[in-house]
Amino acid sequence: MATDSIGNVELTDSTPTDATAFLIEPPRKRTKTTAGRRSRTNFEMLAWLFMRLSGIVLVFLVLGHLIIQLVLDGGVSKISFAFVAGRWASPFWQVWDLLMLWLAMLHGANGMRTVINDYAERPNTRFWLKVLLVAATVFTVALGTLVIFTFDPNIS
Amino acid sequence: MSTPTIDETAAPHSAALDAAESGKVELITITLRIRRFNPEEHPDAVWVDYQLTVDPKERVLDAINRVKWEQDGTLTYRRSCAHGVCGSDAMRINGKNRLACKTLIKDVNPEKPITIEAIKGMTVLKDLVVDMDPFFQAYRDVMPFLITKGNAPTRERIQSEEDVQRFEDTTKCILCAACTSSCPVFWNDGQYFGPAAIVNAHRFIFDSRDEGAEQRLEILNDREGVWRCRTTFNCTDACPRGIEVTKAIQEVKRALLTRRY
Ligand code: HEM
Ligand code: SF4
Ligand code: FES
């Protein structure tokens, strides 16, 4: 710790340096270089915009989906292989479900990215959690898309 | 008209009015529950209670001063102007960020212990003193100074009343950090610029005399910039200057969105 002529302790970048001193550190402090690591893209802005736009569309898709699946025509008990096969025979419901799959997955994944950015402190933890998130998202979106397009109502 | 005299049998006064008129004060006993942290003794902070008799119309800062002067001289905190101007005594009082010098004891429920702790999300150096360096680093990173091109005019840079109103609100900031240290995004991720830096960027982005808006917007467009804001309004609630902090942040977001699209 630097001390000036009148005995005032001057805070420096490395304060405090004496080994006996404790500190209560917050997670992830800002440093001089934080603003230097710039990406110069609009990714964060587009992600922010996407959350709002996909949210608006999801209100209709998800509420419609829930009402059709769980409320109308006897509710959840009517859902069977035949019911699903019947709906996916129509391109309208195929597009509906495809859109819902993609929007909800990307929206949810980007939301989880926000949560990771919020709560994971160490750079390594942040990186691997995001790798896991991307893998899970790509897998689910790919599998769902594949099923919607290749669904065979006469499978034995 | 007769000369006004004090008539003991006149309409009854309330006790409070009586006290105010006679200059008498009704003292009350309060407990300050302060989160103490001594970096040379223990790695953890502890809550310590101090009892004192005060006039409830005094400020929390007065009570803290009395603790330091009369009970425990080791209590460490920042304060300077004591009149809400310098921004050095932002602290968490009963869980809410305020300036101790602008908060009256009667307004923070003195029947119960009044909790006082350092603002959150910053390194605690001792008791209520935090390391403000990262906070001012974020402030510096948005370039809080006039940026212009060409030669300086020989006379002042003229601005209409309307032009001033565009950013007047954000000129009131005293850099107390009450907003930034009330933001849950900042608590978890101190790399986020935080409301105060954005407020001070706003002050120049919307100043008609300034020509650095594009640069500042570009800085705030990045990972730790305005898009991390989740509109929780904690900053607006916390600001002792009554700045509409969340609104300022939204205006920067809107400026970014409408800049090119
Ligand atoms: C039903 C209509 C929906 C609307 C209107 C909506 C809207 C939003 C908005 C605007 C945000 C951003 C919040 C912010 O940045 O402050 C958000 C975040 C989020 N959404 Fe949605 N959403 C909807 C459905 C969904 C669905 C179906 C999922 C899951 C697949 C989901 C998962 C998330 C997650 C994980 C976050 C991040 C939470 C956070 O920021 O802490 N949302 N939502
Ligand atoms: S915007 Fe308000 S709360 Fe934030 S630093 Fe400025 S004066 Fe303090
Ligand atoms: S001591 Fe200056 S703002 Fe409170």
Short mmCIF file of C-alpha atoms and ligand atoms in Angstrom, two decimals:
data_model
loop_
_atom_site.label_atom_id
_atom_site.label_comp_id
_atom_site.label_asym_id
_atom_site.label_seq_id
_atom_site.Cartn_x
_atom_site.Cartn_y
_atom_site.Cartn_z
CA MET A 1 0.00 0.00 0.00
CA ALA A 2 1.40 3.38 -0.95
CA THR A 3 1.35 6.07 1.68
CA ASP A 4 1.76 9.75 0.88
CA SER A 5 3.62 12.36 2.94
CA ILE A 6 0.72 13.05 5.28
CA GLY A 7 0.07 9.40 5.92
CA ASN A 8 -2.97 8.94 3.69
CA VAL A 9 -3.23 5.53 2.17
CA GLU A 10 -3.34 5.80 -1.57
CA LEU A 11 -5.35 3.12 -3.35
CA THR A 12 -3.46 1.58 -6.21
CA ASP A 13 -4.28 -1.23 -8.62
CA SER A 14 -2.72 -3.77 -6.35
CA THR A 15 -4.22 -2.55 -3.07
CA PRO A 16 -3.86 -4.08 -0.61
CA THR A 17 -0.58 -5.86 -0.94
CA ASP A 18 0.16 -6.80 2.65
CA ALA A 19 -0.39 -10.49 3.15
CA THR A 20 -2.44 -10.12 6.34
CA ALA A 21 -5.24 -8.14 4.72
CA PHE A 22 -8.46 -9.83 3.66
CA LEU A 23 -10.90 -8.55 1.06
CA ILE A 24 -14.51 -9.29 0.25
CA GLU A 25 -14.39 -9.64 -3.53
CA PRO A 26 -17.42 -9.56 -5.80
CA PRO A 27 -17.73 -11.98 -8.70
CA ARG A 28 -16.07 -10.84 -11.96
CA LYS A 29 -14.67 -7.39 -11.46
CA ARG A 30 -14.25 -4.88 -14.25
CA THR A 31 -10.65 -4.30 -15.27
CA LYS A 32 -8.87 -1.78 -17.43
CA THR A 33 -9.08 -4.15 -20.38
CA THR A 34 -12.75 -5.09 -20.10
CA ALA A 35 -13.84 -2.51 -22.66
CA GLY A 36 -10.88 -3.39 -24.86
CA ARG A 37 -12.14 -6.86 -25.73
CA ARG A 38 -14.61 -5.66 -28.32
CA SER A 39 -16.38 -7.77 -30.90
CA ARG A 40 -17.67 -4.90 -33.06
CA THR A 41 -20.72 -6.88 -34.13
CA ASN A 42 -24.40 -6.32 -33.50
CA PHE A 43 -24.83 -9.79 -32.02
CA GLU A 44 -25.99 -8.64 -28.58
CA MET A 45 -28.45 -6.20 -30.12
CA LEU A 46 -29.88 -8.79 -32.50
CA ALA A 47 -30.13 -11.32 -29.67
CA TRP A 48 -32.02 -8.75 -27.57
CA LEU A 49 -34.36 -7.97 -30.45
CA PHE A 50 -34.87 -11.66 -31.20
CA MET A 51 -35.96 -12.35 -27.58
CA ARG A 52 -38.72 -9.76 -27.90
CA LEU A 53 -39.90 -10.67 -31.40
CA SER A 54 -39.81 -14.44 -30.81
CA GLY A 55 -41.57 -13.84 -27.49
CA ILE A 56 -44.49 -12.12 -29.21
CA VAL A 57 -44.86 -14.94 -31.75
CA LEU A 58 -44.46 -17.58 -29.03
CA VAL A 59 -47.40 -16.17 -27.08
CA PHE A 60 -49.72 -17.25 -29.89
CA LEU A 61 -47.92 -20.46 -30.83
CA VAL A 62 -47.51 -21.75 -27.27
CA LEU A 63 -50.94 -20.71 -25.96
CA GLY A 64 -52.60 -22.16 -29.08
CA HIS A 65 -50.59 -25.34 -28.69
CA LEU A 66 -51.49 -25.71 -25.01
CA ILE A 67 -55.20 -25.07 -25.63
CA ILE A 68 -55.39 -27.54 -28.50
CA GLN A 69 -53.38 -30.22 -26.74
CA LEU A 70 -54.62 -29.89 -23.18
CA VAL A 71 -58.02 -28.21 -23.12
CA LEU A 72 -60.17 -28.77 -26.21
CA ASP A 73 -61.83 -32.10 -27.06
CA GLY A 74 -61.39 -33.89 -23.78
CA GLY A 75 -58.00 -32.48 -22.88
CA VAL A 76 -54.82 -34.44 -22.47
CA SER A 77 -56.51 -37.84 -22.54
CA LYS A 78 -57.21 -37.56 -26.27
CA ILE A 79 -53.53 -37.32 -27.21
CA SER A 80 -52.34 -40.48 -28.90
CA PHE A 81 -50.22 -41.56 -31.84
CA ALA A 82 -53.28 -41.23 -34.07
CA PHE A 83 -53.98 -37.69 -32.83
CA VAL A 84 -50.43 -36.58 -33.59
CA ALA A 85 -50.47 -38.35 -36.94
CA GLY A 86 -53.73 -36.63 -37.82
CA ARG A 87 -52.39 -33.18 -37.08
CA TRP A 88 -49.08 -33.65 -38.85
CA ALA A 89 -50.93 -34.74 -41.97
CA SER A 90 -51.63 -31.04 -42.47
CA PRO A 91 -48.77 -28.75 -43.56
CA PHE A 92 -50.34 -26.00 -41.42
CA TRP A 93 -49.65 -27.86 -38.15
CA GLN A 94 -46.28 -29.01 -39.45
CA VAL A 95 -45.25 -25.39 -39.98
CA TRP A 96 -46.80 -24.39 -36.64
CA ASP A 97 -44.86 -27.01 -34.73
CA LEU A 98 -41.67 -26.40 -36.67
CA LEU A 99 -41.84 -22.66 -35.97
CA MET A 100 -42.62 -23.29 -32.32
CA LEU A 101 -39.72 -25.72 -32.04
CA TRP A 102 -37.19 -23.36 -33.58
CA LEU A 103 -38.38 -20.19 -31.88
CA ALA A 104 -38.79 -21.76 -28.43
CA MET A 105 -35.43 -23.54 -28.64
CA LEU A 106 -33.48 -20.51 -29.84
CA HIS A 107 -35.34 -18.23 -27.42
CA GLY A 108 -34.82 -20.62 -24.52
CA ALA A 109 -31.17 -21.23 -25.46
CA ASN A 110 -30.41 -17.53 -25.69
CA GLY A 111 -32.20 -17.05 -22.38
CA MET A 112 -30.00 -19.74 -20.82
CA ARG A 113 -26.95 -18.01 -22.30
CA THR A 114 -28.03 -14.92 -20.36
CA VAL A 115 -28.37 -17.00 -17.21
CA ILE A 116 -24.88 -18.48 -17.70
CA ASN A 117 -23.45 -15.01 -18.26
CA ASP A 118 -25.13 -13.96 -15.03
CA TYR A 119 -24.18 -16.79 -12.74
CA ALA A 120 -21.04 -18.55 -13.95
CA GLU A 121 -18.02 -16.69 -12.65
CA ARG A 122 -14.98 -18.52 -13.96
CA PRO A 123 -14.15 -18.21 -17.68
CA ASN A 124 -13.75 -21.97 -18.01
CA THR A 125 -17.10 -22.74 -16.41
CA ARG A 126 -18.75 -20.18 -18.65
CA PHE A 127 -17.18 -21.68 -21.76
CA TRP A 128 -18.07 -25.30 -21.06
CA LEU A 129 -21.61 -24.53 -19.95
CA LYS A 130 -22.12 -22.71 -23.24
CA VAL A 131 -20.66 -25.60 -25.22
CA LEU A 132 -23.10 -27.91 -23.43
CA LEU A 133 -25.96 -25.51 -24.13
CA VAL A 134 -25.19 -25.24 -27.85
CA ALA A 135 -24.83 -29.02 -28.15
CA ALA A 136 -28.17 -29.63 -26.43
CA THR A 137 -29.88 -26.98 -28.55
CA VAL A 138 -28.50 -28.19 -31.88
CA PHE A 139 -29.37 -31.80 -31.00
CA THR A 140 -32.96 -31.00 -29.98
CA VAL A 141 -33.65 -28.69 -32.91
CA ALA A 142 -32.17 -31.16 -35.40
CA LEU A 143 -34.00 -34.15 -33.96
CA GLY A 144 -37.32 -32.28 -33.78
CA THR A 145 -37.00 -30.98 -37.32
CA LEU A 146 -36.12 -34.43 -38.59
CA VAL A 147 -39.17 -35.97 -36.92
CA ILE A 148 -41.57 -33.31 -38.21
CA PHE A 149 -40.40 -33.83 -41.80
CA THR A 150 -39.91 -37.59 -41.82
CA PHE A 151 -42.85 -38.60 -39.62
CA ASP A 152 -44.40 -41.80 -40.93
CA PRO A 153 -48.00 -42.35 -39.77
CA ASN A 154 -47.89 -45.98 -40.98
CA ILE A 155 -44.81 -46.99 -39.04
CA SER A 156 -45.13 -50.52 -37.75
CA MET B 1 -55.77 43.45 15.25
CA SER B 2 -54.57 42.46 18.62
CA THR B 3 -51.00 41.52 19.29
CA PRO B 4 -50.65 37.76 19.07
CA THR B 5 -50.02 36.29 22.48
CA ILE B 6 -49.50 32.78 23.60
CA ASP B 7 -52.82 31.58 24.95
CA GLU B 8 -52.57 28.41 26.98
CA THR B 9 -56.27 27.67 26.56
CA ALA B 10 -56.34 28.00 22.75
CA ALA B 11 -57.00 25.15 20.38
CA PRO B 12 -54.97 22.05 21.30
CA HIS B 13 -51.73 21.48 19.42
CA SER B 14 -50.44 18.13 18.44
CA ALA B 15 -47.47 16.96 20.47
CA ALA B 16 -45.29 17.04 17.37
CA LEU B 17 -46.27 20.60 16.51
CA ASP B 18 -45.65 21.64 20.11
CA ALA B 19 -42.22 20.13 20.00
CA ALA B 20 -41.44 21.79 16.68
CA GLU B 21 -42.62 25.21 17.83
CA SER B 22 -40.87 25.14 21.15
CA GLY B 23 -37.71 23.88 19.47
CA LYS B 24 -37.85 20.91 21.76
CA VAL B 25 -36.88 17.57 20.28
CA GLU B 26 -38.32 14.23 21.14
CA LEU B 27 -35.33 11.98 21.39
CA ILE B 28 -35.67 8.31 20.61
CA THR B 29 -33.40 5.36 21.12
CA ILE B 30 -32.37 3.55 17.96
CA THR B 31 -30.19 0.62 17.06
CA LEU B 32 -27.80 0.86 14.12
CA ARG B 33 -26.91 -2.62 12.90
CA ILE B 34 -23.73 -2.06 10.91
CA ARG B 35 -21.96 -4.69 8.82
CA ARG B 36 -18.37 -4.37 10.01
CA PHE B 37 -15.44 -5.77 8.11
CA ASN B 38 -11.89 -5.49 9.34
CA PRO B 39 -9.45 -6.71 6.66
CA GLU B 40 -6.65 -7.03 9.18
CA GLU B 41 -8.49 -9.25 11.60
CA HIS B 42 -11.01 -11.54 10.03
CA PRO B 43 -11.91 -12.72 6.53
CA ASP B 44 -15.63 -12.36 7.17
CA ALA B 45 -17.87 -9.41 7.89
CA VAL B 46 -19.94 -9.29 11.09
CA TRP B 47 -23.05 -7.38 12.07
CA VAL B 48 -22.54 -5.15 15.11
CA ASP B 49 -25.32 -3.32 16.96
CA TYR B 50 -24.89 0.22 18.29
CA GLN B 51 -27.53 1.87 20.46
CA LEU B 52 -27.84 5.62 20.61
CA THR B 53 -30.32 8.34 21.42
CA VAL B 54 -31.11 10.60 18.52
CA ASP B 55 -33.57 13.12 17.19
CA PRO B 56 -35.52 11.20 14.51
CA LYS B 57 -35.36 14.27 12.29
CA GLU B 58 -31.60 13.86 12.06
CA ARG B 59 -30.02 12.00 9.20
CA VAL B 60 -28.60 8.49 9.20
CA LEU B 61 -25.18 10.04 8.55
CA ASP B 62 -25.48 12.00 11.81
CA ALA B 63 -26.13 8.76 13.66
CA ILE B 64 -23.16 7.04 12.00
CA ASN B 65 -20.95 10.00 12.87
CA ARG B 66 -22.06 9.75 16.49
CA VAL B 67 -21.17 6.06 16.56
CA LYS B 68 -17.71 6.85 15.21
CA TRP B 69 -17.12 9.85 17.48
CA GLU B 70 -18.63 8.52 20.68
CA GLN B 71 -18.61 4.72 20.57
CA ASP B 72 -16.13 3.19 18.14
CA GLY B 73 -13.55 5.29 16.33
CA THR B 74 -12.55 2.39 14.09
CA LEU B 75 -15.82 2.52 12.16
CA THR B 76 -14.79 3.39 8.59
CA TYR B 77 -16.92 5.03 5.91
CA ARG B 78 -16.75 7.76 3.30
CA ARG B 79 -18.54 11.07 3.58
CA SER B 80 -17.57 14.53 2.56
CA CYS B 81 -20.13 17.20 1.75
CA ALA B 82 -22.88 15.78 4.00
CA HIS B 83 -25.42 17.49 1.75
CA GLY B 84 -26.08 15.09 -1.11
CA VAL B 85 -23.63 16.72 -3.51
CA CYS B 86 -20.37 14.76 -3.50
CA GLY B 87 -21.81 11.27 -3.80
CA SER B 88 -19.36 9.65 -1.40
CA ASP B 89 -21.71 8.14 1.19
CA ALA B 90 -23.93 5.82 -0.81
CA MET B 91 -24.65 2.78 1.35
CA ARG B 92 -27.22 0.06 1.77
CA ILE B 93 -29.63 1.20 4.49
CA ASN B 94 -32.36 -1.29 5.41
CA GLY B 95 -31.51 -3.14 2.21
CA LYS B 96 -31.93 -0.15 -0.07
CA ASN B 97 -29.19 1.99 -1.57
CA ARG B 98 -29.32 5.58 -0.35
CA LEU B 99 -27.09 8.49 0.58
CA ALA B 100 -26.77 8.44 4.38
CA CYS B 101 -26.68 12.25 4.32
CA LYS B 102 -30.04 12.51 2.56
CA THR B 103 -31.91 9.90 4.58
CA LEU B 104 -33.76 10.95 7.73
CA ILE B 105 -33.81 8.49 10.59
CA LYS B 106 -37.59 8.82 10.92
CA ASP B 107 -37.97 7.58 7.34
CA VAL B 108 -36.17 4.25 7.84
CA ASN B 109 -38.39 2.70 10.50
CA PRO B 110 -36.32 3.52 13.60
CA GLU B 111 -38.47 1.25 15.83
CA LYS B 112 -36.49 -1.66 14.43
CA PRO B 113 -32.71 -1.96 14.09
CA ILE B 114 -31.56 0.03 11.06
CA THR B 115 -29.22 -2.12 8.98
CA ILE B 116 -26.30 -0.41 7.30
CA GLU B 117 -23.84 -2.09 4.95
CA ALA B 118 -21.50 -1.32 2.10
CA ILE B 119 -22.97 -1.08 -1.40
CA LYS B 120 -23.08 -4.45 -3.12
CA GLY B 121 -21.08 -5.83 -6.03
CA MET B 122 -17.82 -4.10 -5.21
CA THR B 123 -14.75 -5.21 -3.27
CA VAL B 124 -15.20 -4.30 0.38
CA LEU B 125 -11.95 -2.79 1.70
CA LYS B 126 -13.12 -1.99 5.21
CA ASP B 127 -16.54 -1.60 6.87
CA LEU B 128 -18.52 0.63 4.49
CA VAL B 129 -15.61 1.53 2.21
CA VAL B 130 -15.54 -0.24 -1.15
CA ASP B 131 -13.03 -0.13 -3.98
CA MET B 132 -14.56 2.28 -6.49
CA ASP B 133 -11.86 1.78 -9.16
CA PRO B 134 -13.85 -0.63 -11.36
CA PHE B 135 -16.84 1.72 -11.13
CA PHE B 136 -14.80 4.68 -12.34
CA GLN B 137 -13.12 2.49 -14.94
CA ALA B 138 -16.54 1.82 -16.50
CA TYR B 139 -17.22 5.55 -16.33
CA ARG B 140 -13.97 6.35 -18.13
CA ASP B 141 -14.66 3.68 -20.73
CA VAL B 142 -17.68 5.58 -22.08
CA MET B 143 -15.54 8.71 -22.63
CA PRO B 144 -17.46 11.16 -20.42
CA PHE B 145 -16.11 14.32 -22.03
CA LEU B 146 -17.04 16.54 -24.95
CA ILE B 147 -15.83 15.18 -28.28
CA THR B 148 -15.90 17.54 -31.25
CA LYS B 149 -14.25 17.92 -34.64
CA GLY B 150 -12.66 20.99 -36.15
CA ASN B 151 -11.69 24.20 -34.46
CA ALA B 152 -13.29 25.36 -31.25
CA PRO B 153 -15.68 28.27 -31.81
CA THR B 154 -14.52 31.65 -30.52
CA ARG B 155 -17.74 32.05 -28.57
CA GLU B 156 -19.78 29.48 -26.66
CA ARG B 157 -21.44 26.55 -28.39
CA ILE B 158 -25.04 27.66 -28.73
CA GLN B 159 -27.75 25.24 -27.68
CA SER B 160 -31.51 25.68 -27.65
CA GLU B 161 -33.58 25.06 -24.53
CA GLU B 162 -35.06 22.07 -26.30
CA ASP B 163 -31.59 20.66 -27.00
CA VAL B 164 -30.68 21.00 -23.33
CA GLN B 165 -33.85 19.27 -22.17
CA ARG B 166 -32.89 16.23 -24.26
CA PHE B 167 -30.14 15.26 -21.82
CA GLU B 168 -30.76 17.52 -18.82
CA ASP B 169 -31.87 14.67 -16.56
CA THR B 170 -28.61 12.75 -16.89
CA THR B 171 -26.44 15.80 -16.13
CA LYS B 172 -27.58 15.57 -12.51
CA CYS B 173 -25.49 12.46 -11.77
CA ILE B 174 -23.07 12.75 -8.83
CA LEU B 175 -21.40 9.35 -9.45
CA CYS B 176 -22.42 7.94 -6.11
CA ALA B 177 -22.75 4.38 -7.54
CA ALA B 178 -26.09 3.81 -5.81
CA CYS B 179 -27.62 2.75 -9.13
CA THR B 180 -24.84 0.49 -10.37
CA SER B 181 -24.53 -1.26 -7.00
CA SER B 182 -28.29 -1.85 -6.86
CA CYS B 183 -28.34 -3.65 -10.21
CA PRO B 184 -28.66 -7.46 -9.97
CA VAL B 185 -26.90 -7.91 -13.30
CA PHE B 186 -23.93 -5.95 -11.93
CA TRP B 187 -23.95 -7.92 -8.65
CA ASN B 188 -23.37 -11.10 -10.60
CA ASP B 189 -21.23 -9.74 -13.39
CA GLY B 190 -19.14 -6.72 -12.46
CA GLN B 191 -17.88 -6.51 -16.02
CA TYR B 192 -21.22 -4.99 -17.05
CA PHE B 193 -20.85 -1.24 -17.61
CA GLY B 194 -23.68 -0.62 -15.14
CA PRO B 195 -26.33 2.11 -15.03
CA ALA B 196 -24.06 4.98 -13.93
CA ALA B 197 -21.70 4.62 -16.89
CA ILE B 198 -24.67 4.45 -19.27
CA VAL B 199 -26.25 7.52 -17.65
CA ASN B 200 -23.04 9.44 -18.21
CA ALA B 201 -22.76 8.19 -21.78
CA HIS B 202 -26.37 9.31 -22.31
CA ARG B 203 -25.43 12.75 -21.06
CA PHE B 204 -23.07 13.17 -24.06
CA ILE B 205 -24.80 10.98 -26.67
CA PHE B 206 -27.86 13.24 -26.59
CA ASP B 207 -25.94 16.51 -26.28
CA SER B 208 -26.32 18.39 -29.57
CA ARG B 209 -22.84 19.92 -29.17
CA ASP B 210 -21.13 16.54 -28.95
CA GLU B 211 -19.92 14.55 -31.95
CA GLY B 212 -18.77 11.36 -30.26
CA ALA B 213 -22.19 9.69 -30.01
CA GLU B 214 -21.37 7.06 -32.60
CA GLN B 215 -18.22 5.97 -30.71
CA ARG B 216 -20.02 5.78 -27.38
CA LEU B 217 -22.94 3.86 -28.86
CA GLU B 218 -20.49 1.41 -30.41
CA ILE B 219 -18.87 0.85 -26.99
CA LEU B 220 -22.24 0.27 -25.31
CA ASN B 221 -23.38 -2.04 -28.12
CA ASP B 222 -20.96 -4.73 -27.04
CA ARG B 223 -21.11 -7.70 -24.70
CA GLU B 224 -21.03 -5.84 -21.41
CA GLY B 225 -23.08 -2.90 -22.67
CA VAL B 226 -26.71 -1.83 -22.62
CA TRP B 227 -28.10 -5.16 -23.85
CA ARG B 228 -27.28 -6.70 -20.48
CA CYS B 229 -29.89 -4.44 -18.86
CA ARG B 230 -33.01 -6.41 -17.84
CA THR B 231 -35.13 -3.39 -16.97
CA THR B 232 -35.50 -4.18 -13.27
CA PHE B 233 -35.74 -0.47 -12.36
CA ASN B 234 -33.58 -0.94 -9.23
CA CYS B 235 -31.35 1.85 -10.52
CA THR B 236 -34.19 4.34 -10.91
CA ASP B 237 -35.40 3.48 -7.40
CA ALA B 238 -31.92 3.92 -5.96
CA CYS B 239 -30.86 7.20 -7.57
CA PRO B 240 -30.70 9.92 -4.89
CA ARG B 241 -30.83 12.55 -7.62
CA GLY B 242 -34.13 11.26 -8.97
CA ILE B 243 -32.64 10.55 -12.39
CA GLU B 244 -34.80 8.30 -14.57
CA VAL B 245 -31.93 5.88 -14.98
CA THR B 246 -33.80 3.00 -16.60
CA LYS B 247 -35.37 5.40 -19.08
CA ALA B 248 -31.93 6.73 -20.00
CA ILE B 249 -30.70 3.18 -20.62
CA GLN B 250 -33.74 2.45 -22.78
CA GLU B 251 -33.09 5.61 -24.77
CA VAL B 252 -29.57 4.44 -25.50
CA LYS B 253 -30.93 1.05 -26.59
CA ARG B 254 -33.43 2.78 -28.84
CA ALA B 255 -30.72 5.02 -30.32
CA LEU B 256 -28.71 1.89 -31.13
CA LEU B 257 -31.70 0.17 -32.72
CA THR B 258 -32.74 3.16 -34.85
CA ARG B 259 -29.20 4.17 -35.73
CA ARG B 260 -28.96 2.09 -38.87
CA TYR B 261 -32.26 0.31 -39.17
C1 HEM C 1 -44.83 -17.35 -24.24
C2 HEM C 1 -44.27 -16.31 -24.72
C3 HEM C 1 -42.90 -15.82 -24.31
C4 HEM C 1 -42.58 -14.50 -24.21
C5 HEM C 1 -43.48 -13.30 -24.49
C6 HEM C 1 -41.20 -14.43 -23.79
C7 HEM C 1 -40.50 -13.25 -23.62
C8 HEM C 1 -39.21 -13.17 -23.15
C9 HEM C 1 -38.40 -11.97 -23.09
C10 HEM C 1 -38.83 -10.60 -23.57
C11 HEM C 1 -37.22 -12.30 -22.53
C12 HEM C 1 -36.04 -11.36 -22.29
C13 HEM C 1 -36.06 -10.82 -20.90
C14 HEM C 1 -34.97 -9.79 -20.71
O1 HEM C 1 -33.99 -9.75 -21.48
O2 HEM C 1 -35.06 -9.03 -19.77
C15 HEM C 1 -37.26 -13.69 -22.20
C16 HEM C 1 -36.26 -14.40 -21.55
C17 HEM C 1 -36.23 -15.77 -21.45
N1 HEM C 1 -37.15 -16.66 -21.96
FE1 HEM C 1 -38.91 -16.19 -22.81
N2 HEM C 1 -40.70 -15.70 -23.62
C18 HEM C 1 -41.71 -16.59 -23.95
C19 HEM C 1 -41.62 -17.97 -23.95
C20 HEM C 1 -40.51 -18.68 -23.54
C21 HEM C 1 -40.34 -20.14 -23.68
C22 HEM C 1 -41.34 -21.08 -24.33
C23 HEM C 1 -39.13 -20.43 -23.12
C24 HEM C 1 -38.44 -21.78 -23.00
C25 HEM C 1 -38.22 -22.52 -24.02
C26 HEM C 1 -38.55 -19.21 -22.62
C27 HEM C 1 -37.33 -19.11 -21.98
C28 HEM C 1 -36.72 -17.93 -21.63
C29 HEM C 1 -35.49 -17.85 -20.88
C30 HEM C 1 -34.66 -19.04 -20.33
C31 HEM C 1 -35.20 -16.48 -20.75
C32 HEM C 1 -34.00 -15.85 -20.02
C33 HEM C 1 -34.43 -15.49 -18.62
C34 HEM C 1 -33.59 -14.41 -18.07
O3 HEM C 1 -33.24 -13.47 -18.82
O4 HEM C 1 -33.31 -14.47 -16.88
N3 HEM C 1 -39.40 -18.17 -22.90
N4 HEM C 1 -38.49 -14.22 -22.59
S1 SF4 C 2 -27.35 7.97 -11.82
FE1 SF4 C 2 -28.04 8.53 -9.73
S2 SF4 C 2 -27.59 6.66 -8.49
FE2 SF4 C 2 -26.41 6.46 -10.39
S3 SF4 C 2 -24.36 7.27 -9.89
FE3 SF4 C 2 -25.57 8.98 -10.79
S4 SF4 C 2 -26.50 10.03 -9.01
FE4 SF4 C 2 -25.78 8.03 -8.27
S1 FES C 3 -21.63 13.09 2.01
FE1 FES C 3 -21.62 14.04 0.02
S2 FES C 3 -23.34 13.06 -0.88
FE2 FES C 3 -23.53 12.40 1.18
#
